[in-house]
Amino acid sequence: MPMKLIGSLTSPYVRKVRIVFLEKKVDVDLQLENVWAADTKIALSNPLGKVPCLILEDGEALYDSRVIAEYADALSPVSKLIPADSRDRATVKTWEALADGITDAGILARLERTWRPAEEQSSAWVDRQMGKIQNSLRQMSEILGENAWCHGNQMTLADIATGCALGWLILRFPDLKWQAQYSNLDRLYQKLLQRPSFIETEPPAA
Ligand code: GSF
């Protein structure tokens, strides 16, 4: 039985691990699951009720996306995405945490607006989350500077995670217009968009 990736086409975390598998040239079957549907079976695989969730050949379930990305990177020597050196590794994984943190904050802000009745919504909460996104974009732009990649001289998981977060912001928060504010992030994003792995995992229009 080949590995099975349970996920959705719009999740930035699912996209991140799909891109990692594509870059590594490791085959995985994508099984679409709507975790928000009343009859979702996701909890049978991941009690946290979240995707992505990777089901290994022997049935073991792996989550979350950072665990899956690391596992996938170790599966083949093709395109090493997480450096071996511990300091470089930590830096790349901090970029990943920053990128994932942007979508974590964005999801919390979105759920506040879409999930709760209007009278229960807290603008202070939404502002808090949006502030995290703004601060993180600024930090990413500052560290990236004029460099070709987020860390080192080749593409790593840092760039993949960053590209997925930036793409998800365009999908869910088009008014943010981060491209106009941070031209170097846009340059990186445009470069990533040329890759077959990014093209193949482009989210459907919301
Ligand atoms: C986040 C996964 C997540 O929030 C990871 O895999 O890196 N830290 C985890 N997934 C969302 C889908 S999405 O909005 O990207 C999810 O499954 N949410 C369902 C829920 O009940 O929170």
XYZ file of C-alpha atoms and ligand atoms in Angstrom:
228
model
C 0.000 0.000 0.000
C 1.570 3.388 -0.997
C 1.685 6.234 1.505
C -1.521 8.222 1.697
C -1.705 11.936 2.425
C -5.011 13.097 3.835
C -5.593 16.754 3.047
C -7.423 19.527 1.259
C -6.504 21.616 -1.792
C -6.687 24.955 0.026
C -4.688 24.181 3.181
C -1.256 25.855 3.144
C 0.114 23.132 5.438
C -1.062 20.398 3.072
C 0.393 22.310 0.141
C 3.739 22.584 1.918
C 4.078 18.834 2.377
C 2.769 18.068 -1.129
C 5.476 20.345 -2.539
C 8.076 18.597 -0.400
C 6.984 15.197 -1.752
C 7.043 16.514 -5.332
C 10.486 18.084 -4.924
C 11.755 14.846 -3.384
C 10.143 12.835 -6.213
C 8.443 10.587 -3.662
C 4.985 9.334 -4.656
C 2.104 9.763 -2.266
C -1.628 9.343 -2.847
C -3.618 12.456 -1.950
C -6.914 11.634 -0.260
C -9.160 14.682 -0.078
C -10.926 15.260 3.214
C -13.095 18.188 4.276
C -12.306 18.426 7.986
C -15.120 20.930 8.477
C -17.824 18.571 7.177
C -20.123 17.071 9.818
C -19.319 13.521 8.661
C -15.533 13.920 8.456
C -13.567 10.807 9.420
C -10.312 12.678 10.035
C -10.374 11.965 13.788
C -9.981 8.235 13.054
C -6.498 9.061 11.729
C -5.624 12.249 13.619
C -7.474 12.819 16.911
C -6.649 16.525 16.572
C -8.996 16.580 13.588
C -6.501 18.364 11.345
C -4.848 17.899 7.983
C -2.298 17.127 6.691
C -2.062 13.604 8.038
C 0.249 11.062 6.413
C -0.676 7.383 6.583
C 2.433 5.229 6.220
C 2.564 1.883 4.393
C 1.997 0.007 7.672
C -0.929 2.230 8.679
C 0.859 4.486 11.184
C -0.396 8.086 11.055
C 2.074 10.987 11.087
C 1.201 14.648 11.793
C 1.586 17.565 11.805
C 2.974 19.166 8.613
C 6.394 19.839 10.143
C 6.792 16.192 11.134
C 5.635 15.044 7.692
C 7.970 17.480 5.889
C 10.943 16.293 7.915
C 10.048 12.645 7.361
C 9.622 13.185 3.612
C 12.949 14.987 3.343
C 14.730 12.020 4.910
C 13.096 9.504 2.537
C 15.397 10.247 -0.381
C 18.706 12.019 -0.986
C 17.149 13.952 -3.919
C 16.973 17.734 -3.274
C 17.880 17.949 0.403
C 15.437 20.500 1.813
C 16.537 20.544 5.468
C 20.286 21.042 6.004
C 22.229 18.434 8.002
C 24.175 20.977 10.063
C 22.269 21.541 13.299
C 22.491 25.333 13.269
C 21.433 25.607 9.600
C 18.698 23.104 10.280
C 17.382 25.160 13.193
C 17.425 28.323 11.078
C 15.487 26.651 8.252
C 12.996 25.236 10.740
C 12.580 28.657 12.349
C 11.678 30.039 8.908
C 9.157 27.226 8.644
C 7.749 28.092 12.078
C 7.502 31.743 11.036
C 5.714 30.886 7.780
C 3.366 28.426 9.483
C 2.807 31.002 12.221
C 1.529 33.452 9.627
C -1.104 30.994 8.488
C -1.875 29.957 12.084
C -2.644 33.610 12.870
C -4.557 34.089 9.628
C -6.712 31.041 10.290
C -7.518 32.251 13.817
C -8.512 35.662 12.444
C -10.624 34.086 9.699
C -12.384 31.656 12.024
C -13.281 34.531 14.336
C -15.055 36.169 11.394
C -16.563 33.071 9.765
C -17.241 30.741 12.689
C -18.642 33.011 15.421
C -21.860 35.019 15.342
C -21.220 38.740 14.684
C -22.055 39.812 18.258
C -19.485 37.382 19.694
C -16.639 38.437 17.447
C -13.701 40.264 18.979
C -12.002 42.894 16.838
C -9.171 43.037 19.371
C -8.547 39.327 18.771
C -8.566 39.744 14.989
C -6.242 42.779 15.268
C -3.887 40.777 17.470
C -3.646 38.019 14.846
C -3.274 40.464 11.950
C -0.483 42.222 13.874
C 1.396 38.923 14.046
C 1.081 38.563 10.277
C 2.347 42.099 9.643
C 5.296 41.683 12.015
C 6.220 38.335 10.504
C 6.087 39.617 6.916
C 8.352 42.514 7.894
C 10.778 40.118 9.588
C 10.818 37.777 6.568
C 11.493 40.663 4.222
C 14.310 41.992 6.424
C 16.068 38.632 6.717
C 15.626 37.793 3.038
C 17.088 41.127 1.919
C 18.655 40.725 -1.514
C 19.405 37.012 -1.027
C 18.255 34.526 -3.636
C 16.825 32.130 -1.016
C 15.623 32.367 2.589
C 18.654 30.501 3.906
C 21.878 29.435 2.203
C 22.407 29.288 -1.548
C 19.748 26.811 -2.575
C 16.046 26.256 -2.084
C 15.147 24.738 1.272
C 12.033 23.982 3.266
C 12.246 27.630 4.429
C 11.411 28.843 0.917
C 8.679 26.241 0.407
C 6.963 27.114 3.703
C 7.304 30.839 2.993
C 5.880 30.444 -0.520
C 2.888 28.504 0.805
C 2.165 31.123 3.472
C 2.462 33.989 0.963
C 0.218 32.202 -1.534
C -2.357 31.482 1.138
C -2.422 35.189 2.122
C -3.217 36.075 -1.496
C -6.058 33.549 -1.437
C -7.584 34.454 1.936
C -6.463 38.038 2.597
C -6.191 39.623 -0.870
C -6.537 43.111 0.643
C -3.261 42.743 2.557
C -1.330 43.409 -0.655
C 1.989 42.286 0.840
C 3.476 42.169 -2.689
C 3.382 45.963 -2.960
C 4.973 46.427 0.462
C 7.694 43.773 0.212
C 9.077 43.522 -3.301
C 11.795 41.072 -2.264
C 9.185 38.619 -0.916
C 7.320 38.993 -4.195
C 10.527 38.277 -6.140
C 10.999 35.052 -4.152
C 7.323 34.134 -4.547
C 7.387 34.662 -8.332
C 10.483 32.492 -8.589
C 8.843 29.686 -6.590
C 5.705 29.899 -8.739
C 7.770 28.820 -11.755
C 8.426 25.425 -10.203
C 6.260 22.483 -11.280
C 5.742 21.588 -7.581
C 4.151 24.992 -6.901
C 2.198 24.985 -10.176
C 0.769 21.529 -9.523
C -0.377 22.471 -6.015
C -1.881 25.859 -6.861
C -5.038 26.159 -4.688
C -8.370 26.424 -6.494
C -9.949 29.889 -6.435
C -11.707 30.379 -3.073
C -1.843 22.881 11.443
C -2.806 22.092 10.597
C -4.153 22.815 10.431
O -4.476 23.747 11.151
C 0.185 21.568 10.778
O -0.133 20.545 10.150
O 1.229 22.170 10.565
N 0.112 22.784 12.855
C -0.697 22.038 11.933
N -4.929 22.349 9.454
C -6.247 22.902 9.229
C -6.535 22.925 7.762
S -6.149 24.420 7.129
O -6.966 25.421 7.520
O -4.912 24.494 6.674
C -7.274 21.974 9.860
O -7.241 20.787 9.582
N -8.183 22.526 10.673
C -9.253 21.797 11.267
C -9.462 22.165 12.708
O -10.385 21.609 13.304
O -8.696 22.990 13.241
